[in-house]
XYZ file of C-alpha atoms in Angstrom:
571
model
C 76.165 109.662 -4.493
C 78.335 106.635 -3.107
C 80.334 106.760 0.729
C 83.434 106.688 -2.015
C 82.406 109.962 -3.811
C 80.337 111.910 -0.974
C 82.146 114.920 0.449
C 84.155 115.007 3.106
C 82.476 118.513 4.118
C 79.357 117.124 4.152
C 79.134 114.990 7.374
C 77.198 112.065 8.564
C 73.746 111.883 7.541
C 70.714 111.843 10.017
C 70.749 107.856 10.081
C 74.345 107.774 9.317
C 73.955 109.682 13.355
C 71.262 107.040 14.438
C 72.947 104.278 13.725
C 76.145 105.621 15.832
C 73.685 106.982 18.682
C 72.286 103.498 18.325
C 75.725 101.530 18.644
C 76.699 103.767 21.637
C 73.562 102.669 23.008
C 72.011 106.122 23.742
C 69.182 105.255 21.465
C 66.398 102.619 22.388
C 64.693 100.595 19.489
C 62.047 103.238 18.724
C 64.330 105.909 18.301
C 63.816 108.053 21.739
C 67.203 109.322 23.490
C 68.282 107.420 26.662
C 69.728 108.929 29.101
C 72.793 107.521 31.201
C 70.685 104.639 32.898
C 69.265 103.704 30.639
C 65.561 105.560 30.937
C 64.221 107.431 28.346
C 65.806 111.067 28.562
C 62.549 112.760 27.978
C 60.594 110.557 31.261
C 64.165 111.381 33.338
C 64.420 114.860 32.740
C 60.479 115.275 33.604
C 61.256 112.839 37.181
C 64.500 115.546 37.724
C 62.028 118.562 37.142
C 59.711 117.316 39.610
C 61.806 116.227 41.986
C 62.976 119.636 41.737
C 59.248 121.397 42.164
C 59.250 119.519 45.272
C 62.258 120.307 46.865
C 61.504 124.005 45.755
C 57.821 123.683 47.096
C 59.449 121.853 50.417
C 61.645 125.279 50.975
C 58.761 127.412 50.531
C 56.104 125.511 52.590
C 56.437 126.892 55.630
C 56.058 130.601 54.363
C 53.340 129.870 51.853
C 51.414 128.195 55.602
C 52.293 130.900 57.512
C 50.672 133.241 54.509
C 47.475 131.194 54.501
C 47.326 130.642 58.217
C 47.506 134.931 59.047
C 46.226 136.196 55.670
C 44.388 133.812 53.495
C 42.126 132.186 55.982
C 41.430 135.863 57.746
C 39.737 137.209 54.698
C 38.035 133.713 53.902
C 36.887 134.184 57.655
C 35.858 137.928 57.046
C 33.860 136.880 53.393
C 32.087 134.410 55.464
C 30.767 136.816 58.235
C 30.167 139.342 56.227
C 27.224 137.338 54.810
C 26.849 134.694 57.696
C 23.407 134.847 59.627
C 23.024 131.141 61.236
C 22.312 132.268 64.507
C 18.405 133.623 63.779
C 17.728 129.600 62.447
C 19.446 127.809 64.743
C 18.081 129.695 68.127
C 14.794 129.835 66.375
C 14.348 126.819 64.515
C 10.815 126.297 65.108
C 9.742 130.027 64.609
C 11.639 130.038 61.448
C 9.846 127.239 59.857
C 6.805 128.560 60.457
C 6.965 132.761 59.843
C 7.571 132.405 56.273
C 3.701 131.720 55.765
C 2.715 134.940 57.964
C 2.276 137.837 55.944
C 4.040 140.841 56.835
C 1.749 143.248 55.324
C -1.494 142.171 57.168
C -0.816 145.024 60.291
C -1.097 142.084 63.109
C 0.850 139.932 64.525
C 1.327 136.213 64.166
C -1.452 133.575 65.285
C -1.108 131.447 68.183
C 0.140 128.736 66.845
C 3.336 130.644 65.559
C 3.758 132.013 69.209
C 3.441 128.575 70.404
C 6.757 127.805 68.225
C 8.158 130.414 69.270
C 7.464 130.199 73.268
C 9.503 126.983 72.825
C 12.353 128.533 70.869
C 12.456 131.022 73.159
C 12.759 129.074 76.711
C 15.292 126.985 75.197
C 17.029 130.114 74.031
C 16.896 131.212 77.471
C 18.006 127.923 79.423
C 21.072 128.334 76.509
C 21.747 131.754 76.948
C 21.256 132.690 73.015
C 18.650 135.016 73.213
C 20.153 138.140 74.345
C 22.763 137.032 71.142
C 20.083 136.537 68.862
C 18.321 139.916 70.576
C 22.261 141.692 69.547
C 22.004 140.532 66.169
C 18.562 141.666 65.184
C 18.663 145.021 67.242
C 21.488 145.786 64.265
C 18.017 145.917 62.256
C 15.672 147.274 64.582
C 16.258 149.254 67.637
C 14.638 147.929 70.323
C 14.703 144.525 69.975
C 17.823 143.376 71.782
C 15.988 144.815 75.032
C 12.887 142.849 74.241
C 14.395 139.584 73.748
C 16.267 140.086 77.136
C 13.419 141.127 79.018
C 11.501 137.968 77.605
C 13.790 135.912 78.411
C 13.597 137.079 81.559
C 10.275 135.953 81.976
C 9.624 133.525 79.885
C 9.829 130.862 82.451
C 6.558 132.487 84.191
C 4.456 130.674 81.420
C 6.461 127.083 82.262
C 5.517 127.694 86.015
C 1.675 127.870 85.530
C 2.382 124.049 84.454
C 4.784 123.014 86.859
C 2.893 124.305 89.840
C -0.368 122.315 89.004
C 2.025 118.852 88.054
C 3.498 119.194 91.585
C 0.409 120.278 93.360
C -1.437 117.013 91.434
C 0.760 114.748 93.166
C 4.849 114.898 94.124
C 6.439 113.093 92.445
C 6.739 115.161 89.657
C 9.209 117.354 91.236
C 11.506 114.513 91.681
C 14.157 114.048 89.130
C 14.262 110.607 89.647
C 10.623 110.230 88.218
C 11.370 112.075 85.502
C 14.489 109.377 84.864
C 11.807 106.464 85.227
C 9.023 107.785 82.854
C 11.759 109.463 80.256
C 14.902 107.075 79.903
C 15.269 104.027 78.156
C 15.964 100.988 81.389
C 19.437 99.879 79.800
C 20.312 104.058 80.045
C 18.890 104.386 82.921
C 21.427 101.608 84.844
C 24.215 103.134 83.229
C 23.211 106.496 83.775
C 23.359 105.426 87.391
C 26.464 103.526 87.346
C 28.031 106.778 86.734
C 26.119 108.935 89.121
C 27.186 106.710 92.132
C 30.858 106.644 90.564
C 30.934 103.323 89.209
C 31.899 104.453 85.735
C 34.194 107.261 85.045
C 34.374 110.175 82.504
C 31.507 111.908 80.754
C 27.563 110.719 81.819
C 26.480 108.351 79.026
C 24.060 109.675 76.156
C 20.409 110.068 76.928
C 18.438 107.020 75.315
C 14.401 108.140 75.640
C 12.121 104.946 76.416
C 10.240 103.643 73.240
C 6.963 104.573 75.455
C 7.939 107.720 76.308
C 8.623 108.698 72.416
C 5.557 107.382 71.422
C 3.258 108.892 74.304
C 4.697 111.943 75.064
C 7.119 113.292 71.783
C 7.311 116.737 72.946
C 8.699 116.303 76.374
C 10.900 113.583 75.256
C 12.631 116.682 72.907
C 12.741 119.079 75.705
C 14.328 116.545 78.130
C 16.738 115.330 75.766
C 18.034 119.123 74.964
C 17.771 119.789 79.124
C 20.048 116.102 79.688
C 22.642 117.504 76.534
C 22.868 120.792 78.685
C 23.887 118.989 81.516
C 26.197 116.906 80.134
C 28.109 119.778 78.093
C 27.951 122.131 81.302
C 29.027 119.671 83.785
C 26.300 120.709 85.876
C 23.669 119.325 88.543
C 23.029 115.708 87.053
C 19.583 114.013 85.785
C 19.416 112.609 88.959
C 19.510 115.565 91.356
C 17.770 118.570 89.128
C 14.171 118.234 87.835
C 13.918 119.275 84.036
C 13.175 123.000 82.719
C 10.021 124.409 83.194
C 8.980 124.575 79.556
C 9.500 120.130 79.479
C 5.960 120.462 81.591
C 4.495 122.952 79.345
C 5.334 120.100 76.785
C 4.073 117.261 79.078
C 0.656 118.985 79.313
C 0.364 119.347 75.688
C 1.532 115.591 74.972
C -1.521 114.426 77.163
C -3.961 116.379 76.083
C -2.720 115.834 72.791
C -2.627 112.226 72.914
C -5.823 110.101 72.912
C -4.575 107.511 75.761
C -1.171 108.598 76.713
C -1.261 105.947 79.343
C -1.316 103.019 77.442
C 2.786 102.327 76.041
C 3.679 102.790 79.944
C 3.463 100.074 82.852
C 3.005 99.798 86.827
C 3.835 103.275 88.230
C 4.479 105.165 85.188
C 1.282 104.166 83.810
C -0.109 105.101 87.158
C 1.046 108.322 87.124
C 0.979 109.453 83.720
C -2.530 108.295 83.875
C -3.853 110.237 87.182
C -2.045 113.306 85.128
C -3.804 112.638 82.031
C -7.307 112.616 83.881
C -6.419 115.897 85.510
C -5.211 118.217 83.200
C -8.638 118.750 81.443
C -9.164 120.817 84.249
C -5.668 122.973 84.740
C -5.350 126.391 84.253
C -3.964 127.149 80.614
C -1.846 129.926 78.819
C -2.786 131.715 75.845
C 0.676 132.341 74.483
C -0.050 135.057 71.993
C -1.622 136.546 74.584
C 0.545 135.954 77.445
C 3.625 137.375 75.303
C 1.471 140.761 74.001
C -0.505 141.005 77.400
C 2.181 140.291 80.295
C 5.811 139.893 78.845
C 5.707 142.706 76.789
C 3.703 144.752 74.168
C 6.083 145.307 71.263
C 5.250 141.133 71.107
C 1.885 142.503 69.031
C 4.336 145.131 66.722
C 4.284 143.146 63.296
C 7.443 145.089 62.457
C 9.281 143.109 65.223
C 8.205 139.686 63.123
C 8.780 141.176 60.048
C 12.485 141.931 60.972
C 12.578 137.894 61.980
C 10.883 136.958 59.112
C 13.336 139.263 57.005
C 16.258 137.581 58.896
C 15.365 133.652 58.988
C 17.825 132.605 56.712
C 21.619 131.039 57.233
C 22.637 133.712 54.921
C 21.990 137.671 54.539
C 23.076 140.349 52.266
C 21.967 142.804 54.887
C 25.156 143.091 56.278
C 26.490 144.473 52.647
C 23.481 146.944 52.036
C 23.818 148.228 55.517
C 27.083 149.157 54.340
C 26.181 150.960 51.668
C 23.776 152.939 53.415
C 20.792 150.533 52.575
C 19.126 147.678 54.274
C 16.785 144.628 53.792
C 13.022 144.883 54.740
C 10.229 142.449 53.880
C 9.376 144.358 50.847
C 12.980 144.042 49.311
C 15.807 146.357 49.561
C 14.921 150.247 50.082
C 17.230 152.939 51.447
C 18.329 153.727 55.032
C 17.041 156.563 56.584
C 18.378 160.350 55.541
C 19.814 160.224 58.913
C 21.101 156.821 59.345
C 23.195 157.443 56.121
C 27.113 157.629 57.093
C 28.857 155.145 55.431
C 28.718 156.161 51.932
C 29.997 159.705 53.163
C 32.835 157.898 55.069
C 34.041 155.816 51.899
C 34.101 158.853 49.891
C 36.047 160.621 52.785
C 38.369 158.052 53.306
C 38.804 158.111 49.083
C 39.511 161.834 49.200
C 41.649 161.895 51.993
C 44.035 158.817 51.427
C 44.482 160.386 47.574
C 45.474 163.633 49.072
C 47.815 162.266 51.781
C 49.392 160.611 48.368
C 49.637 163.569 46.382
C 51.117 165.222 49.505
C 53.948 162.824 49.955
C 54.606 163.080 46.270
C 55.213 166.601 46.480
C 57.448 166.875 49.671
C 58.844 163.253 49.122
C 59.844 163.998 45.707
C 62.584 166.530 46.075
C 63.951 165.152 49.368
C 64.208 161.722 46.785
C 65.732 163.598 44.209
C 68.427 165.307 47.309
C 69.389 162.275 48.120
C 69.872 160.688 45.162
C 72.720 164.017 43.788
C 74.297 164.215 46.940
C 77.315 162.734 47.009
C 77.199 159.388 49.263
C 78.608 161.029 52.873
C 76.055 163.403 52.609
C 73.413 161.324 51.455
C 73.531 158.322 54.235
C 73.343 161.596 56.347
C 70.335 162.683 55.093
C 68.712 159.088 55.369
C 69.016 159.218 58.996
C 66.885 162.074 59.037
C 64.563 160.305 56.924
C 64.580 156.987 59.125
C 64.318 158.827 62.249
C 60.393 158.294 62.612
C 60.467 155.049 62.013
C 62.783 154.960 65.693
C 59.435 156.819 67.135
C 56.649 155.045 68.607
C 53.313 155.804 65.929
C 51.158 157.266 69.410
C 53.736 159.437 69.748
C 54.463 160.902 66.817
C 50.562 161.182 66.531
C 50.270 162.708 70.030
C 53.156 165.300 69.118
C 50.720 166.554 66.090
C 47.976 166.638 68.679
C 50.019 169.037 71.038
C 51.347 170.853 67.752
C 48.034 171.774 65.928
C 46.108 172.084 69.053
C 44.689 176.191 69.171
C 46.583 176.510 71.978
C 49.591 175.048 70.574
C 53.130 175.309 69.492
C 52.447 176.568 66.265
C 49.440 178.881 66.594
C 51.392 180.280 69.221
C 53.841 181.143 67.003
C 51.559 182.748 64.515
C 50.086 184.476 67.267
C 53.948 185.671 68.249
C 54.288 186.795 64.732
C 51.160 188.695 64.298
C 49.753 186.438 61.585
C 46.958 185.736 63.433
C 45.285 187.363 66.897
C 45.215 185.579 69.916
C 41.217 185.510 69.717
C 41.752 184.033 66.244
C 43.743 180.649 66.897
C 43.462 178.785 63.703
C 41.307 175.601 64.266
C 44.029 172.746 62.984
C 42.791 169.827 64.769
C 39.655 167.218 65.132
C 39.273 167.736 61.973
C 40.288 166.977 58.294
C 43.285 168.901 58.494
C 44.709 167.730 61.029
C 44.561 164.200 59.949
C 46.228 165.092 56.922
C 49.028 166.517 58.024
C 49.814 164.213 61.049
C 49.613 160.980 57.970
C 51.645 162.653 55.551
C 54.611 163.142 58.318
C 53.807 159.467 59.197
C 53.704 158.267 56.002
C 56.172 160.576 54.131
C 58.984 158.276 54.481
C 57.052 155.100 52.731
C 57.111 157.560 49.552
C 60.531 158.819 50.143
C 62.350 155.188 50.119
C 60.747 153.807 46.976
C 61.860 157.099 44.807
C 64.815 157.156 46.080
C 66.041 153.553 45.500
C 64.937 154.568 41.540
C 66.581 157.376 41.304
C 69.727 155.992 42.476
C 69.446 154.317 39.576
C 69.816 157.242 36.710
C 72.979 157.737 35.540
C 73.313 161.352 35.867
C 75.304 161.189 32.213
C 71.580 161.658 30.699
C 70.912 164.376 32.084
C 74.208 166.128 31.249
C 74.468 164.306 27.690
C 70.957 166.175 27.182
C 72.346 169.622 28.386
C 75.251 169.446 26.090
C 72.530 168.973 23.067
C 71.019 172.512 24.146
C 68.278 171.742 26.873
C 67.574 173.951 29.554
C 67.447 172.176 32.962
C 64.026 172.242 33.163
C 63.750 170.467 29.757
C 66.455 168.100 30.501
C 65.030 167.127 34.399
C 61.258 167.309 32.757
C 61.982 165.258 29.562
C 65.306 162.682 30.596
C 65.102 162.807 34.121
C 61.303 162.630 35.406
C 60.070 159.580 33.142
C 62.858 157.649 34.838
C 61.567 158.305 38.123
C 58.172 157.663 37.557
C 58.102 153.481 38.198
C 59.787 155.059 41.750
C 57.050 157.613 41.645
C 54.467 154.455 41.482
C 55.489 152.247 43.700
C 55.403 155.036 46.368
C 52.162 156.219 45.441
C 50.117 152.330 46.128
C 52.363 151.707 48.994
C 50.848 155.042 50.699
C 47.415 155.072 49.520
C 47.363 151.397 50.705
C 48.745 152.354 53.876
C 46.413 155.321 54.337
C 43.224 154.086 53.416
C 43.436 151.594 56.287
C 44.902 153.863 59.108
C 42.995 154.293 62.158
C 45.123 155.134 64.461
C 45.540 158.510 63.505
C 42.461 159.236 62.412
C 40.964 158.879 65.235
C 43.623 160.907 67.705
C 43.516 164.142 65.659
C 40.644 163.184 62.928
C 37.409 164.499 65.336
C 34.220 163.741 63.523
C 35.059 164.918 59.977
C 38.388 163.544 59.780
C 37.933 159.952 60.702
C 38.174 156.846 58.160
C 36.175 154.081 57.278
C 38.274 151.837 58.846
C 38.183 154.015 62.191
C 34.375 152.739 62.201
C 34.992 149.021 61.005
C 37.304 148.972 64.380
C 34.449 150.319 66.154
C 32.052 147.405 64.837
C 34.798 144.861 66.204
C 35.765 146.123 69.689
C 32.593 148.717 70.677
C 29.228 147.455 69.280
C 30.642 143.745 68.156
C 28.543 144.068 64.778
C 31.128 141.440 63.064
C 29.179 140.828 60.472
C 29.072 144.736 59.196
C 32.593 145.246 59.884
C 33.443 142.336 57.748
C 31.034 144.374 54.675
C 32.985 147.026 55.097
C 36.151 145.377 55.144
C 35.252 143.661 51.996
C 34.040 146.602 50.372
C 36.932 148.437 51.235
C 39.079 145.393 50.026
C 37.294 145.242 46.552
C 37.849 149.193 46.444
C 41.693 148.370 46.508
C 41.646 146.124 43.997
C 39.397 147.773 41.339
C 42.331 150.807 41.970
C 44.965 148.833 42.097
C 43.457 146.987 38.700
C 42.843 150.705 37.201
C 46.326 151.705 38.415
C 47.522 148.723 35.889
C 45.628 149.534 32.980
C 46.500 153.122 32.540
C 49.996 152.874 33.772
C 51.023 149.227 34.275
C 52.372 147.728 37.124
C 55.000 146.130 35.314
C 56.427 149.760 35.609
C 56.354 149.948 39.401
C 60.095 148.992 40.563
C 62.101 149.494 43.537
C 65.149 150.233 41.596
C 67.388 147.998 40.081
């Protein structure tokens, strides 16, 4: 058909419409839209929608830091601990790389040269002040040990004093620090070193620099006086120049000479003097056994092969102890067994808290639900009245609402001494309604009551009370009409209360552990005692995490059978 005979209904065609977008110049040479500038429309609107993505991400910046600042990085923290066990490697280094040949199951303890490793790891510890931490964290294993370790470190020094007392009796100069600087530190160190002792140079001491003589004659007191000079630096204490090294640095000299063929011979004029005169002598000093020494005079639980087989167990950066110790298990060199019949509380205290924080819910749903329903009939004046009442705790201090129950429930309380007024019970008979499981109960359902309350009622608000009439009118009874219109409406209200108070109450511990006693405490009342009382970190983060995962696998279960798309606030 021609332009002369096409009809007039039918419009421009598509290139007809190309042609014209092309004239008006809105259409580049390949047939993509431009926008106003001239840009390709589809590369401007993607540079408006990200400019937009910023500016949104720009307004919500400071709240999604604030979220990973105080929640985020608190769990991260808590998932780390929970399975974090550095401090056994790095206070033990030497011990560590050695124990994993020893075998546990031969009844005795390590050989000498595995207490020689650890007599060094041990005085350091000491000089550090990380063995009664390292003592903390294994006694969570063993009882006993945390004792041990502090005792030995105690008197660990005794076995660096046999050698320090035959150095300084073989000639004086070994209890000078400044000989120590001489025979240790590299000479260009050594002048700044002293530049800054005599206040020459300002700010921190420079680095210590061993002597290439020193590091090839005597390697093992070159470590310990390098870790003694770092102390001194970081603790801003006594300088090289005016305290003589730890005693364990001449346990190490003694071994470096008799160690060393000529120990004499990298040194020069009164170094090599020295050294030399030292090196002739200590054939004839008096020695330590340390297996012996440790088992025989520090203390005998040193010879207990269950005492290195909880090290042994332990030597790694990481543990899962922490996790099977919360789960009423633990680690042992054989693999993973379960804790003693006796030692077995924490499995009872999940399934407490699980039984408890469900009843507390149903509770709430049963009083909350017709005080929702109340409020949501009344007519408005009477209504806002009635949400006073139901606000009012929240004006009330949580101890003292807690301490009320405590002085209510007690036996010689307000309310058995009105059963005892009525005759419902004798005086000799005072109902028992607190320290216990009861008593927690009813002392979180008051507290919590009003976090069920709110959510129902801000649904119900929502029915349009039409239904149920419309529902009446067709020949339902009221219970019919409230069970069949009115109650599925509710239920996303219903929901919403129900996970914010079984959230709520499965990590109270407040309450618990006012009116709870011994059977009505929480889990959580004893991962607050692992953080403030015994400072076992590590299993209060397990628990924490176990509890955490419990949450979820509900709150995932909670969204599979009823589907928390269905959990509103109203609306």
């Amino acid at each position: 058909m021609t332009d002369a005979t096409q009809h007039p209904m039918d419009g421009p065609t598509p290139d007809d419409a190309l042609r014209q977008a092309k004239a008006a110049d809105s259409v580049d040479d390949q047939g993509r839209l431009l926008a106003a500038d001239g840009t390709p429309l589809k590369r401007s609107l993607a540079r408006s929608l990200r400019v937009q993505k910023i500016r949104a991400l720009a307004l919500i910046a400071p709240l999604l830091l604030f979220v990973l600042v105080t929640f985020i990085a608190p769990i991260a923290d808590m998932l780390f601990r929970s399975v974090e066990n550095e401090i056994v490697p790095e206070t033990l280094p030497r011990t560590v790389q050695l124990i994993g040949d020893w075998d546990h199951n031969s009844g005795e303890a390590p050989d000498a040269e595995l207490f020689e490793a650890f007599y060094y790891d041990m005085a350091i510890a000491a000089q550090l002040k990380n063995h009664t931490r390292l003592g903390t964290r294994l006694n969570y294993e063993q009882t006993g040990i945390s004792s041990l370790f502090r005792q030995s470190g105690r008197d660990i020094e005794d076995i660096g004093d046999v050698y320090v007392d035959q150095f300084e009796d073989l000639d004086e100069a070994w209890e000078e620090p400044a000989t120590w600087l001489a025979l240790m530190g590299d000479a260009d160190w050594r002048d700044s070193y002293m530049e800054w002792f005599e206040g020459e140079q300002a700010g921190a001491p420079p680095a210590f620099q061993p002597s290439a003589a020193a590091s090839e004659a005597l390697p093992r007191t070159v470590e310990m006086y390098t870790l003694f000079s770092e102390f001194t630096a970081d603790a801003r204490r006594d300088s090289l120049a005016e305290d003589e090294p730890w005693p364990v640095a001449y346990t190490a000299l003694y071994q470096d000479l008799t160690a060393q063929p000529s120990a004499t011979a990298p040194f020069e004029g009164e170094m090599a003097t020295l050294v030399g005169a030292a090196e002739d002598a200590v054939a004839d000093f008096e020695t330590v056994d340390f297996r012996s020494y440790f088992i025989d005079e520090i203390d005998e639980d040193w010879g207990n092969p269950e005492v290195w087989a909880t090290i042994q167990t332990f030597s790694g950066p990481f543990t899962a102890g922490y996790f099977l110790n919360a789960v009423d298990m633990q680690e042992t060199p054989d693999g993973v067994a379960m804790q003693p019949d006796d030692q077995r509380i924490y499995g009872l205290l999940f399934k407490r808290t699980m039984f408890m924080s469900l009843t507390i819910t149903f509770c709430c749903i049963a009083l909350g639900y017709p005080v929702a329903y109340l409020l949501a009939t009344l007519p408005m004046r009477s209504a806002n009245l009635l949400m006073i009442l139901v606000l009012l705790p929240f004006w009330t201090s949580l101890l003292v609402r807690t301490s009320a129950w405590k002085v209510m429930l007690q036996q010689q309380g307000v309310i058995n001494d009105v059963l005892v007024w009525l005759g419902l019970v004798g005086d000799g008979s005072r109902l028992v309604m607190i320290n216990n499981q009861f008593g927690t109960i009813v002392a979180m359902t008051h507290i919590l009551l009003p976090f069920m309350i709110l959510p129902m009622y801000s649904v119900m608000s929502t029915i349009p009370p039409s239904y149920v009439r419309a529902a009446k009118s067709l020949g339902a009874t009221n219970w019919t009409a409230f069970w069949r219109v009115y109650f599925p409406q509710s239920v996303p209200g219903i929901g919403a209360g129900s996970i914010l108070v079984f959230i709520l109450a499965i990590g109270y511990y407040i309450t618990p552990e006012i009116v709870g006693g011994t059977t009505g405490t929480f889990i959580s009342n004893r991962i607050a005692y692992h953080i403030s009382s015994s400072l076992n970190w590590g299993l209060a983060a397990a628990l924490g995490t176990i509890l955490l995962g419990v949450v979820l696998i509900l709150y995932w279960a909670y969204d599979r059978i009823v589907g928390i798309d269905n959990v509103k606030l109203g609306g």
